[in-house]
CSV table of C-alpha atoms in Angstrom, one decimal:
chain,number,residue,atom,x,y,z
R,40,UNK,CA,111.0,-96.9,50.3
R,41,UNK,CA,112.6,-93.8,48.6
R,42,UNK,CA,115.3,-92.0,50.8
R,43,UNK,CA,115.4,-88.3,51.9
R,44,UNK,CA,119.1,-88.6,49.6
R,45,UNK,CA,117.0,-89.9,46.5
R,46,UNK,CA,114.3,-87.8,47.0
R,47,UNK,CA,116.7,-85.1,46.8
R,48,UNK,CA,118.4,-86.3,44.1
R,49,UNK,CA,115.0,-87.0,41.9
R,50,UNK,CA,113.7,-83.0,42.9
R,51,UNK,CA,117.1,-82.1,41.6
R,52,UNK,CA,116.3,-83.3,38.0
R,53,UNK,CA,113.6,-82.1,37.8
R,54,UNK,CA,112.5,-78.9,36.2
R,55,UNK,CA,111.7,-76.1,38.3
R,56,UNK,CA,111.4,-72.7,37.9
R,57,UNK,CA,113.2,-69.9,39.2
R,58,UNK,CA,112.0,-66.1,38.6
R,59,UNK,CA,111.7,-65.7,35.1
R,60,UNK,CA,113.0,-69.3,34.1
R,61,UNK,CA,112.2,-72.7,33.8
R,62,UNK,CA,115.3,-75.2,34.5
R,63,UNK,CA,115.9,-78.1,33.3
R,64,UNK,CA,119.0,-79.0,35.8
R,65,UNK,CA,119.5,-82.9,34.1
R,66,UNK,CA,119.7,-81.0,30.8
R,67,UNK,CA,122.2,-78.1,31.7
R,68,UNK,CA,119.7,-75.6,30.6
R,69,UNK,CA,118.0,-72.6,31.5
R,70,UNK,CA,114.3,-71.6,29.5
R,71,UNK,CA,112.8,-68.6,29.1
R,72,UNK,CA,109.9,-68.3,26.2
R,73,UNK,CA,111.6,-69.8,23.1
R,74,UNK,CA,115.4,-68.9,24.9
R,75,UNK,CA,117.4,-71.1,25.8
R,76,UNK,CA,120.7,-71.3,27.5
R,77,UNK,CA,123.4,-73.2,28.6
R,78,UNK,CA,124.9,-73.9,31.9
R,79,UNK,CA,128.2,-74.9,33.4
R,80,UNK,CA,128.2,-78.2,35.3
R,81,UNK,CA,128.8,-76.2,38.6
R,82,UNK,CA,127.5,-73.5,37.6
R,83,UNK,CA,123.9,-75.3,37.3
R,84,UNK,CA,124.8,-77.0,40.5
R,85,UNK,CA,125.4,-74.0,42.1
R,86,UNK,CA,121.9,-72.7,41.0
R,87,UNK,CA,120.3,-76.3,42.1
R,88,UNK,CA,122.1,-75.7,45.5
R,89,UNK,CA,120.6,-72.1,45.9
R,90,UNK,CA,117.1,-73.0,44.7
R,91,UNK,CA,117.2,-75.8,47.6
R,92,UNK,CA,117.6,-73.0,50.3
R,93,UNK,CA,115.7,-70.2,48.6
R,94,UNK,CA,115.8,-66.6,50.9
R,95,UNK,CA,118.5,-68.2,52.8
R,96,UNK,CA,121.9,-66.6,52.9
R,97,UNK,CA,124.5,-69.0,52.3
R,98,UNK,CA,127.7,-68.7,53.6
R,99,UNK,CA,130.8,-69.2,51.0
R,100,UNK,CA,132.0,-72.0,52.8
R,101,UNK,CA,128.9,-73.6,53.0
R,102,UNK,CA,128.4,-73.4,48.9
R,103,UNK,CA,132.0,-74.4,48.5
R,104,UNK,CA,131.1,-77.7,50.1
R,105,UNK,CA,127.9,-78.2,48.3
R,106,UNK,CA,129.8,-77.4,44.8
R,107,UNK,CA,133.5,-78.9,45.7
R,108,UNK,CA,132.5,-81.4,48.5
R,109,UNK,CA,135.9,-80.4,50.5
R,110,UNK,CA,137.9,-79.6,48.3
R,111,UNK,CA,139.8,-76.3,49.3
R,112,UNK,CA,139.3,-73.6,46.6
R,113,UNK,CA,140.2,-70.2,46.3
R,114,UNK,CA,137.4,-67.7,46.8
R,115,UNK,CA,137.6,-66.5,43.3
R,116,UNK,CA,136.4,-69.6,42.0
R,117,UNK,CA,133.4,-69.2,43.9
R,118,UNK,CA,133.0,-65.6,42.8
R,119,UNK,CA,133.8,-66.2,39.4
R,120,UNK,CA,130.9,-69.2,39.6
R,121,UNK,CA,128.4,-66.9,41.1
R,122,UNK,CA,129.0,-64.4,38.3
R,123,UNK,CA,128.6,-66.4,35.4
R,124,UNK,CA,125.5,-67.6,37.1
R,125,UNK,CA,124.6,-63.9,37.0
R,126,UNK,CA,125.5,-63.5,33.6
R,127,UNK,CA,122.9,-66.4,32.5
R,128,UNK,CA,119.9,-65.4,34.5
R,129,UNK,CA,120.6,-62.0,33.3
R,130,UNK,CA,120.9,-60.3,36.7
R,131,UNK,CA,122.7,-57.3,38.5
R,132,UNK,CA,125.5,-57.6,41.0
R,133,UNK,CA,124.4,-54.0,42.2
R,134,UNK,CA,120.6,-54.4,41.6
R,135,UNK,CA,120.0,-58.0,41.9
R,136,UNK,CA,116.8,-59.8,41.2
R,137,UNK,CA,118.1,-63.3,41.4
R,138,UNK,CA,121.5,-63.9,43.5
R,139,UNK,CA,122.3,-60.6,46.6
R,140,UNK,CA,125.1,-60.3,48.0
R,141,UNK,CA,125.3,-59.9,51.8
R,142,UNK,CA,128.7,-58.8,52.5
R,143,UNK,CA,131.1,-60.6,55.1
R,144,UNK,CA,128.0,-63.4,55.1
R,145,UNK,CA,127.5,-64.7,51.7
R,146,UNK,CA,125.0,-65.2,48.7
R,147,UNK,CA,121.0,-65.1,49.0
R,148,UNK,CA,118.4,-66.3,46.4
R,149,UNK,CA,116.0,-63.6,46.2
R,150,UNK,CA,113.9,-64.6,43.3
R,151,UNK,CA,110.9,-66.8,43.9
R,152,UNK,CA,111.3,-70.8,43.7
R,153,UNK,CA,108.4,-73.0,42.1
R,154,UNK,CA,108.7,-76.7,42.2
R,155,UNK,CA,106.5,-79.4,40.3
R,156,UNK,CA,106.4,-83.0,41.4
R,157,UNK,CA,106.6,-85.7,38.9
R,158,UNK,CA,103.6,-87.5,41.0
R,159,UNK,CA,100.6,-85.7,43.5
R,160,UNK,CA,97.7,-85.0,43.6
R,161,UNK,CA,95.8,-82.8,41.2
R,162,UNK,CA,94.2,-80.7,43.8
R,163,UNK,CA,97.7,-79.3,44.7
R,164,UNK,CA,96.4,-75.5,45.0
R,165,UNK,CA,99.8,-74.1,44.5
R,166,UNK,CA,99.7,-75.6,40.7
R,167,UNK,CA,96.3,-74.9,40.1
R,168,UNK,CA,95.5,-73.4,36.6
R,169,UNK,CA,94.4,-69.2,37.0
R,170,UNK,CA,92.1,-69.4,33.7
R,171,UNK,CA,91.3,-66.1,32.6
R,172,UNK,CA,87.6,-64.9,32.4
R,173,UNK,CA,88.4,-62.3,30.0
R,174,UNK,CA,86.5,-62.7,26.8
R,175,UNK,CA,87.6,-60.9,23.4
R,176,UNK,CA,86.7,-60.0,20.3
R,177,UNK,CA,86.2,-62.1,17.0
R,178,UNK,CA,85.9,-65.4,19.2
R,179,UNK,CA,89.1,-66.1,19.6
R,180,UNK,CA,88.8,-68.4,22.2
R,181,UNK,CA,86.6,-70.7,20.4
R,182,UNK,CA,89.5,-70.9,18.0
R,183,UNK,CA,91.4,-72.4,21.0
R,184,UNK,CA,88.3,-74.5,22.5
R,185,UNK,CA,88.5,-76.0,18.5
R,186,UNK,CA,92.5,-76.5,19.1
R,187,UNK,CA,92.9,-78.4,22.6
R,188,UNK,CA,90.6,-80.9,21.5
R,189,UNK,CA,92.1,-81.1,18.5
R,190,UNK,CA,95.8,-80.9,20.3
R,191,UNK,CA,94.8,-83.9,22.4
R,192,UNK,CA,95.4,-86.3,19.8
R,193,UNK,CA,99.1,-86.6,21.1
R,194,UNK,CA,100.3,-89.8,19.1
R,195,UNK,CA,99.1,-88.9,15.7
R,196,UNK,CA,102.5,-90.1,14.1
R,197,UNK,CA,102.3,-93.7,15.5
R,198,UNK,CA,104.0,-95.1,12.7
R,199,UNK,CA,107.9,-93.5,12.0
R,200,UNK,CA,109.2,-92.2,8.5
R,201,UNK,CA,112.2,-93.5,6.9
R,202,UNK,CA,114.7,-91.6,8.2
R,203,UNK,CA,113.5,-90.8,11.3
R,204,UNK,CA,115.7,-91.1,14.1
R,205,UNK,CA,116.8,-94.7,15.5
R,206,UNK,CA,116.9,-93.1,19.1
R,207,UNK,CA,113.6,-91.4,19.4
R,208,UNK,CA,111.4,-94.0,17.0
R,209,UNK,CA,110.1,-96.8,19.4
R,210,UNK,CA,107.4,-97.9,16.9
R,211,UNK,CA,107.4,-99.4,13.4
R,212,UNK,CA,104.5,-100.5,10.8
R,213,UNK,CA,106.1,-103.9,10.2
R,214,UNK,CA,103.7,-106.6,11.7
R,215,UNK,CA,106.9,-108.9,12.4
R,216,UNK,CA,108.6,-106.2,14.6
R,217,UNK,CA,105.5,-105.2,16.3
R,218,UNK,CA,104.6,-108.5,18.4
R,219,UNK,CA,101.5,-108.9,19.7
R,220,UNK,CA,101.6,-106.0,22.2
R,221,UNK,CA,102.8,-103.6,19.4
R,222,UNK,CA,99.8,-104.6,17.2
R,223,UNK,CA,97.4,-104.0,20.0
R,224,UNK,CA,99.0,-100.5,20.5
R,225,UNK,CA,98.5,-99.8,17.0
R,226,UNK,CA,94.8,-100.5,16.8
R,227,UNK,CA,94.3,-98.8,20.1
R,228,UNK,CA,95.9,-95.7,18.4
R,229,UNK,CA,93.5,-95.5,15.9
R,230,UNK,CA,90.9,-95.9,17.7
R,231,UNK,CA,91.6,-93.0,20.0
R,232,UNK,CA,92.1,-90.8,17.2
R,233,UNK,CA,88.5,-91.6,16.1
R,234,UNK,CA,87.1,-89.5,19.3
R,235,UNK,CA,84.2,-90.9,20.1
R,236,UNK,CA,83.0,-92.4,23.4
R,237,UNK,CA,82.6,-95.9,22.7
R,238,UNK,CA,86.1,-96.0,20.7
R,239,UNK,CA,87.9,-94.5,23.1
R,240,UNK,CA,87.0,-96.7,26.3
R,241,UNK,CA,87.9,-99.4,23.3
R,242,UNK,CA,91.4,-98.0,23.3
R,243,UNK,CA,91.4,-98.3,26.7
R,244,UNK,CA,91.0,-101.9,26.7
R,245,UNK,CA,93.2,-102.7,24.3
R,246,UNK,CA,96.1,-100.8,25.6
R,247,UNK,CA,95.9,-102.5,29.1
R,248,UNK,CA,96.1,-105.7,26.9
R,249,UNK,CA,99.0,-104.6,25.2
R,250,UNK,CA,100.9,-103.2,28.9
R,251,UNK,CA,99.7,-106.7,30.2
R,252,UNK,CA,101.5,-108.3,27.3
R,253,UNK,CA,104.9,-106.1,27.2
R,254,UNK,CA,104.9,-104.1,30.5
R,255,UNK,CA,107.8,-101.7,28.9
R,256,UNK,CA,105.6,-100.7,25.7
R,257,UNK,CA,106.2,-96.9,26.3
R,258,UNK,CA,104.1,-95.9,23.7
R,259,UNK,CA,100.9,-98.4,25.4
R,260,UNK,CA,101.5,-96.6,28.5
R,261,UNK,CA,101.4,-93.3,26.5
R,262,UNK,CA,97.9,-93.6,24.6
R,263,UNK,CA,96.7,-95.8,28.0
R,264,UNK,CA,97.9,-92.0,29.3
R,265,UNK,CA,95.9,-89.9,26.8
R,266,UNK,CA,92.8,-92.3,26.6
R,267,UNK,CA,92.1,-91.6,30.4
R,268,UNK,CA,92.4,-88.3,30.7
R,269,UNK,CA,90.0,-87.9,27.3
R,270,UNK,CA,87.5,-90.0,29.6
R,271,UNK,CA,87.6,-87.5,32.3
R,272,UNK,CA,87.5,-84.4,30.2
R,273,UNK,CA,84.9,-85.3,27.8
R,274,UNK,CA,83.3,-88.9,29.0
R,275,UNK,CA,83.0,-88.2,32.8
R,276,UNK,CA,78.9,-88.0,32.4
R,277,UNK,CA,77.0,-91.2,32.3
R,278,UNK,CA,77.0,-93.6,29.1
R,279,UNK,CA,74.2,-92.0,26.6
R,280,UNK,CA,74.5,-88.5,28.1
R,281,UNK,CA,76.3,-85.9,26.2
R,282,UNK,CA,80.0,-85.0,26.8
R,283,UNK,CA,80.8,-83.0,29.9
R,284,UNK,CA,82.9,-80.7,28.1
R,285,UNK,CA,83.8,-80.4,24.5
R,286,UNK,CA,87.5,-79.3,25.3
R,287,UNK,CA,90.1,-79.4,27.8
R,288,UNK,CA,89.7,-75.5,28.2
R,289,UNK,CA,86.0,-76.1,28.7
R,290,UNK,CA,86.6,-79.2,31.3
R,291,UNK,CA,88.9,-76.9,33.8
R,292,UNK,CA,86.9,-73.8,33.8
R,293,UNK,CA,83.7,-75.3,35.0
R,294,UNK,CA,85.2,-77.9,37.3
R,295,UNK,CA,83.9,-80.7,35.9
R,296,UNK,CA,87.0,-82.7,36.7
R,297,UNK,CA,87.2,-82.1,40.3
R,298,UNK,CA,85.5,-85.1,41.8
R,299,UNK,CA,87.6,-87.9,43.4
R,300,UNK,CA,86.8,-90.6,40.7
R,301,UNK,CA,88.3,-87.8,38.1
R,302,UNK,CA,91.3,-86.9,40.1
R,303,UNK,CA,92.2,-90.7,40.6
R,304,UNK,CA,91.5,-91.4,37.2
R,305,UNK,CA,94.3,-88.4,36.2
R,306,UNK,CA,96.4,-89.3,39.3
R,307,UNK,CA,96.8,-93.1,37.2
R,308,UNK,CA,97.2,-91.3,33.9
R,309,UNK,CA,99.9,-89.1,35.1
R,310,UNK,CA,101.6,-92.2,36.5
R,311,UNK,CA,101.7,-94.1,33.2
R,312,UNK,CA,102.7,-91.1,31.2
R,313,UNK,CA,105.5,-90.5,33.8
R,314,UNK,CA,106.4,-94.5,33.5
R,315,UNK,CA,106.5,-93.5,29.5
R,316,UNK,CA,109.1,-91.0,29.6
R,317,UNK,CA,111.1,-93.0,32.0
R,318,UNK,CA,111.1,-96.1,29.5
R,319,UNK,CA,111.3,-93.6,26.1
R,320,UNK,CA,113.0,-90.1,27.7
R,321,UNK,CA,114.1,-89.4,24.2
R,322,UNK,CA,110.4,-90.0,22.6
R,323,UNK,CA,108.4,-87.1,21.8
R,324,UNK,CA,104.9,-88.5,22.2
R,325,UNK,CA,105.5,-89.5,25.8
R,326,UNK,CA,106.4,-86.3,26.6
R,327,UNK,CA,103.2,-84.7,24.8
R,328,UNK,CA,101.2,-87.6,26.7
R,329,UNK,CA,102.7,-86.4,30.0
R,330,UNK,CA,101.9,-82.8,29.1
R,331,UNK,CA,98.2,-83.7,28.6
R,332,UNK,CA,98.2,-85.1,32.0
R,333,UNK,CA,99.8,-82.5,33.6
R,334,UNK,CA,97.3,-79.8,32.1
R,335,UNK,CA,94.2,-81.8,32.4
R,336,UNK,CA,95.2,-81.7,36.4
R,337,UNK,CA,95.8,-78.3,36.5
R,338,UNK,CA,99.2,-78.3,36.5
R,339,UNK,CA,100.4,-75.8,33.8
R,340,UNK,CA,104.0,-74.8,34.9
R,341,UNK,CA,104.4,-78.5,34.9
R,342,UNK,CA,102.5,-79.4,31.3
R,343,UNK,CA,104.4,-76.3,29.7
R,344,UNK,CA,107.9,-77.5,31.0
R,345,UNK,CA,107.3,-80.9,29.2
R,346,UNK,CA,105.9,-79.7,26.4
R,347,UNK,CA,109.3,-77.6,25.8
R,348,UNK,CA,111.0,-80.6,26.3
R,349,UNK,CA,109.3,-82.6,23.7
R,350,UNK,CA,109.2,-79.6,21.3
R,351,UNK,CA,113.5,-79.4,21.9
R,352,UNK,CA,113.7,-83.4,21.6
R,353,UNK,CA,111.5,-82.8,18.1
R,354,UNK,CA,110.7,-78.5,16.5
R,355,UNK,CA,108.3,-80.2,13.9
R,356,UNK,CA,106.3,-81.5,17.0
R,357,UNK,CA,103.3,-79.3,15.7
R,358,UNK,CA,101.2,-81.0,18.4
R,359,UNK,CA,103.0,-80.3,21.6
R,360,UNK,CA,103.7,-76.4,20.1
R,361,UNK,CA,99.5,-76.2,20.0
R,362,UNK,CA,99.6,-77.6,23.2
R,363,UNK,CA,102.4,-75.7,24.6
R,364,UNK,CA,100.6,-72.5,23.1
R,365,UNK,CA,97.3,-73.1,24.4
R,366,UNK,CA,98.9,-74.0,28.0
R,367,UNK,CA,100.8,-70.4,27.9
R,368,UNK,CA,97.9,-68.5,26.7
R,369,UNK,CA,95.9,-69.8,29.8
R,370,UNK,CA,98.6,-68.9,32.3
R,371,UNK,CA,98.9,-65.1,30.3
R,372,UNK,CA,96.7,-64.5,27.7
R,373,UNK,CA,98.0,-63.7,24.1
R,374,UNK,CA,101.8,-64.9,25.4
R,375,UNK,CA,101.6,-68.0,22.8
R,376,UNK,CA,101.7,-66.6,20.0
R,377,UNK,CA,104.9,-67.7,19.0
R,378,UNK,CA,104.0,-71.6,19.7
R,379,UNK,CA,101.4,-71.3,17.5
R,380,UNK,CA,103.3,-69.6,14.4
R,381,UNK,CA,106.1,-72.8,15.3
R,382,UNK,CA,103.0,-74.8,15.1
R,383,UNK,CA,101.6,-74.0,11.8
R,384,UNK,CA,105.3,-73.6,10.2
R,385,UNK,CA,105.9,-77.0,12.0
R,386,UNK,CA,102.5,-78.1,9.6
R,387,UNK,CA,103.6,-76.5,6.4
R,388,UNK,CA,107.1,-79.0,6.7
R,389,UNK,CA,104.7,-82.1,7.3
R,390,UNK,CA,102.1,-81.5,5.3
R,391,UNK,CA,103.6,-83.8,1.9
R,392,UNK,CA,103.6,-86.3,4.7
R,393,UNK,CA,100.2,-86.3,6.7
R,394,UNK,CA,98.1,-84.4,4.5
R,395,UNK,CA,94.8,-86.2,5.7
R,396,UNK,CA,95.4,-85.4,9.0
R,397,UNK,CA,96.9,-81.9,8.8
R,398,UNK,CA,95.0,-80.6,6.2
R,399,UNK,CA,92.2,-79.7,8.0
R,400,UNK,CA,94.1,-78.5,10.7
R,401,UNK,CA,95.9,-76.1,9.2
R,402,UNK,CA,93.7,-73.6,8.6
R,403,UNK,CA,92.6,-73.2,12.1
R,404,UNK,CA,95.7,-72.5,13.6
R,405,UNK,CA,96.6,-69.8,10.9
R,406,UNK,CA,93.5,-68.1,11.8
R,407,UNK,CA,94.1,-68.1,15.4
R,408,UNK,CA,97.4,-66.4,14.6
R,409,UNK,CA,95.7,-64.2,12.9
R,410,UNK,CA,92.7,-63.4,15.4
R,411,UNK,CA,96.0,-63.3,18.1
R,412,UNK,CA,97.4,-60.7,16.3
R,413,UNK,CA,95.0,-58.6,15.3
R,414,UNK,CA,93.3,-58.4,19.0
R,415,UNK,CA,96.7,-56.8,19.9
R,416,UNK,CA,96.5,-54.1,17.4
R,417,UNK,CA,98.7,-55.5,14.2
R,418,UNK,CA,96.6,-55.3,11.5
R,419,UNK,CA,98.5,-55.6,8.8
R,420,UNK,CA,100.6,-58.6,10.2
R,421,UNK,CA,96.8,-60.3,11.0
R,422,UNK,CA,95.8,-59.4,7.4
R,423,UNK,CA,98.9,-61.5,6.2
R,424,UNK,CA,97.8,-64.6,8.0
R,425,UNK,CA,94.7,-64.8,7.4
R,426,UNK,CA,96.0,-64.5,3.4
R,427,UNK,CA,98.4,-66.9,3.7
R,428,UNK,CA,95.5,-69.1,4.9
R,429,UNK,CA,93.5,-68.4,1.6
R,430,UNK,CA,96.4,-68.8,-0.4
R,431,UNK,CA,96.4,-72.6,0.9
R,432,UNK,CA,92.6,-73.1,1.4
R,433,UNK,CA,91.2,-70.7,-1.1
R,434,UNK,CA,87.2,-69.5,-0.2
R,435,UNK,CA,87.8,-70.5,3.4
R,436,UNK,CA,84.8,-69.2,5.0
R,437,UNK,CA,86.3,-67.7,8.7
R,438,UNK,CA,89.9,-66.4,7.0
R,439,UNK,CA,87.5,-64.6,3.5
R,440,UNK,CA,85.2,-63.5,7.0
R,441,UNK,CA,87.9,-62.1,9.3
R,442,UNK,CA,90.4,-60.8,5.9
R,443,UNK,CA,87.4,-58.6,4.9
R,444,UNK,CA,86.8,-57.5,8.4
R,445,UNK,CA,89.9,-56.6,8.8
R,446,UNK,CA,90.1,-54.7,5.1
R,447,UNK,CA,87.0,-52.8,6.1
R,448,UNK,CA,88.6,-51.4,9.4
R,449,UNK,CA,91.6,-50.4,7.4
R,450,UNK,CA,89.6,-48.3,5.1
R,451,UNK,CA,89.0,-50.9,2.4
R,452,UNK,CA,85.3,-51.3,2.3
R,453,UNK,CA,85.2,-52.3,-1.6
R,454,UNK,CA,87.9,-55.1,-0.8
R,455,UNK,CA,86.1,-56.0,1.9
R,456,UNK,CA,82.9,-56.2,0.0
R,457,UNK,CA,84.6,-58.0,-2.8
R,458,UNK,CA,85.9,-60.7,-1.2
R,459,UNK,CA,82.7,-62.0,0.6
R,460,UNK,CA,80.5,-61.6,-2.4
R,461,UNK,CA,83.5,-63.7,-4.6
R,462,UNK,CA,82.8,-66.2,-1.3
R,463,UNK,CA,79.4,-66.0,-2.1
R,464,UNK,CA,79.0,-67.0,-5.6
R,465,UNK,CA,81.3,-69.4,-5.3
R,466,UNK,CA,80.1,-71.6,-2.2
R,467,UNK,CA,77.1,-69.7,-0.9
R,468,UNK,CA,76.1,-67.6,1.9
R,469,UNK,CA,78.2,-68.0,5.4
R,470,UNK,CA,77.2,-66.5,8.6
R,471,UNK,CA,80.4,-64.0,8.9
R,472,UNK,CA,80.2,-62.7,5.5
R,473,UNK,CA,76.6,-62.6,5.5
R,474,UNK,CA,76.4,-60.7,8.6
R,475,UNK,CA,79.5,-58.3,7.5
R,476,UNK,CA,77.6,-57.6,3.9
R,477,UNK,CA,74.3,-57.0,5.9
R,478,UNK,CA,76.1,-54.4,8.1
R,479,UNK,CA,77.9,-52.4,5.1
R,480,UNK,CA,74.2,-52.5,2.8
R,481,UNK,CA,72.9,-50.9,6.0
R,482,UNK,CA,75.4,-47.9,7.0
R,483,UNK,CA,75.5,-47.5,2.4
R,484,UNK,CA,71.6,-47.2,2.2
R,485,UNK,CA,69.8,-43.7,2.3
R,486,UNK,CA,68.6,-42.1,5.5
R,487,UNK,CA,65.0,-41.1,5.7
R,488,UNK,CA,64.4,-37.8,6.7
């Protein structure tokens, strides 16, 4: 049985979040967004110590135990501690929103505490995912419905490049290396990534095989990880019906995951994914595995946390930045932009590598930039994306539909009207250009009197 001192000591490594920040206390490291900074050894302790007795003022003796265990020191060390502290969180001695000081009695944490277990149950209210009801313009969110399904594919590069790093690369495409449990991974992989019912309870199969054969195979317990939770977001109906949900977005706004065969079945994948990351902490896809877990059970200060992790082990993880983006648009809408630029930029560098896979991708993720931006007002940044997506994927239907769209409402009607007949005689008629042409023939044509 675990101890109240290990118990401790596991919440301690754990990332938690404090006001404004997400720390990562194993790491030395405060996150905010796409900042990061370093900590001090004590000076993170100190911060660990504080967030374990949060609204409680602490005497300085008392913290100069926790942080020196005994060991006499001078009150300006302490002082000197609690200020750099200050000076990372960004906070105000003499208007504090973090660390107040109560004279003669010590140091208070006044900003709010938020923990995440690494196991519990998905019904845990206090992690439970607030998904916006707001609908916007341009159908932006179908953009992302398109994107979490698509993000969920989190081992798409199963085989490592030469080069890659020794450290994080736990698989290889050399049948000798592999083993028999490393095969069996492999075809499980691929058949996830086919997306279909019956392949993916066939992935299921073959990576218990594979953990049955080699119970440390990080990356079985990974895809056994993703496999499951795909079951319960799209599969949970009975064999023949159609999917419950065509995306993870889809899957936690109607419920549809919220009986106790589904919360089991995540409860299990969150285990294996968490048993991944133990066996591979410095492997990307486990992390992204874990993520999906985490989010699939509602958990989204928890799926985002890992998903910065795996995105800091590996910035061309263009996976975990969709999923990291999609995850921090749910909690406030429009605030991941910024994943989702990563994402695509992370694309454009892998491309020459994966072009099957990312090629089709691509394009999707440009025009939800795109649509992000110009639903908060910049059009002329909104116009550039959804060029730079023509430039790659000339006569793209949606980016030649939105581009004019947004030409039209800058006062460009004949560029607007240009580019969807161009689309026209080149592939045909498309719904958004057809509809867009149909409005501007009707405001050009003559008024009867």
């Amino acid at each position: 049985m675990e101890t109240t001192t290990q118990t401790a000591l596991s919440q301690a490594n754990q990332p938690f979040i404090v006001g404004d920040w997400t720390v990562h206390a194993a790491r030395g490291a405060l996150r905010r967004g796409r900042e990061t900074r370093a900590l001090e050894p004590k000076v993170m302790d100190l911060l660990v110590h504080m967030a374990g007795h949060p609204g409680q003022v602490l005497s300085r003796e008392a913290l100069g135990d926790a942080l020196w265990h005994g060991t006499v020191v001078g009150e300006d060390v302490l002082s000197r501690t609690v200020s750099k502290l200050r000076k990372a969180l960004g906070d105000s001695a003499t208007a504090p929103a973090y660390i107040e000081t109560v004279p003669k009695r010590g140091y208070r944490l006044i900003a709010p505490v938020k923990r995440f277990a690494i196991s519990g149950s998905a019904s845990d209210a206090s992690e439970r995912i607030d998904v916006p009801s707001t609908r916007v313009r341009w159908r932006a969110s179908a953009s992302l419905t398109f994107l979490i399904c698509m993000a969920a594919w989190a081992v798409w590069a199963v085989i490592p490049r030469p080069g890659d790093d020794p450290e994080t690369a736990t698989r290889t495409d050399s049948a000798e290396a592999l083993g028999e449990s490393g095969r069996l991974t492999q075809r499980a992989d691929a058949l996830y990534m086919a997306f279909t019912r019956a392949d993916n309870e066939a992935a299921i199969a073959l990576y218990n095989r594979a953990i049955t054969a080699d119970p440390d195979n990080a990356p079985a317990r990974a895809g056994l990880a993703n496999a499951l939770v795909q079951r319960v977001v799209r599969w949970s109906t009975p064999p023949g019906a159609p999917p419950a949900a065509a995306s993870l977005t889809q899957a936690l706004r109607q419920g549809s995951m919220e009986g106790p065969d589904q919360r089991a079945t995540l409860e299990r994948a969150t285990r294996l994914a968490e048993q991944a990351v133990r066996l591979a902490p410095r492997d990307a896809d486990a992390l992204k595995a874990l993520g999906f877990a985490y989010a699939a059970s509602g958990r989204a200060d928890a799926a985002i946390a890992v998903y910065e992790d795996a995105v800091a082990l590996d910035p061309d993880a263009w996976i975990s930045w969709v999923n990291l983006g999609e995850m921090e648009n749910m909690r406030s809408p429009g605030s991941g932009l910024d994943s989702f630029i990563q994402a695509y930029e992370a694309m454009e560098r892998h491309y020459a590598t994966d072009p099957q896979f990312i090629g089709p991708l691509q394009p999707s993720v440009g025009l939800l930039v795109g649509d992000m931006l110009y639903l908060d007002g910049q059009g002329v940044e909104a116009e550039r994306w959804y060029r730079r997506v023509l430039d790659q994927s000339p006569f793209e239907p949606d980016a030649t539909a939105r581009l004019a769209r947004a030409l039209l409402d800058s006062g460009d009607p004949g560029g607007a009207r240009q580019l969807c007949e161009t689309l026209q005689t080149r592939i045909g008629s498309t719904p958004g250009c057809g509809a867009l042409v149909d409005s501007m023939n009707e405001k050009e044509a003559p008024q009867g009197r």
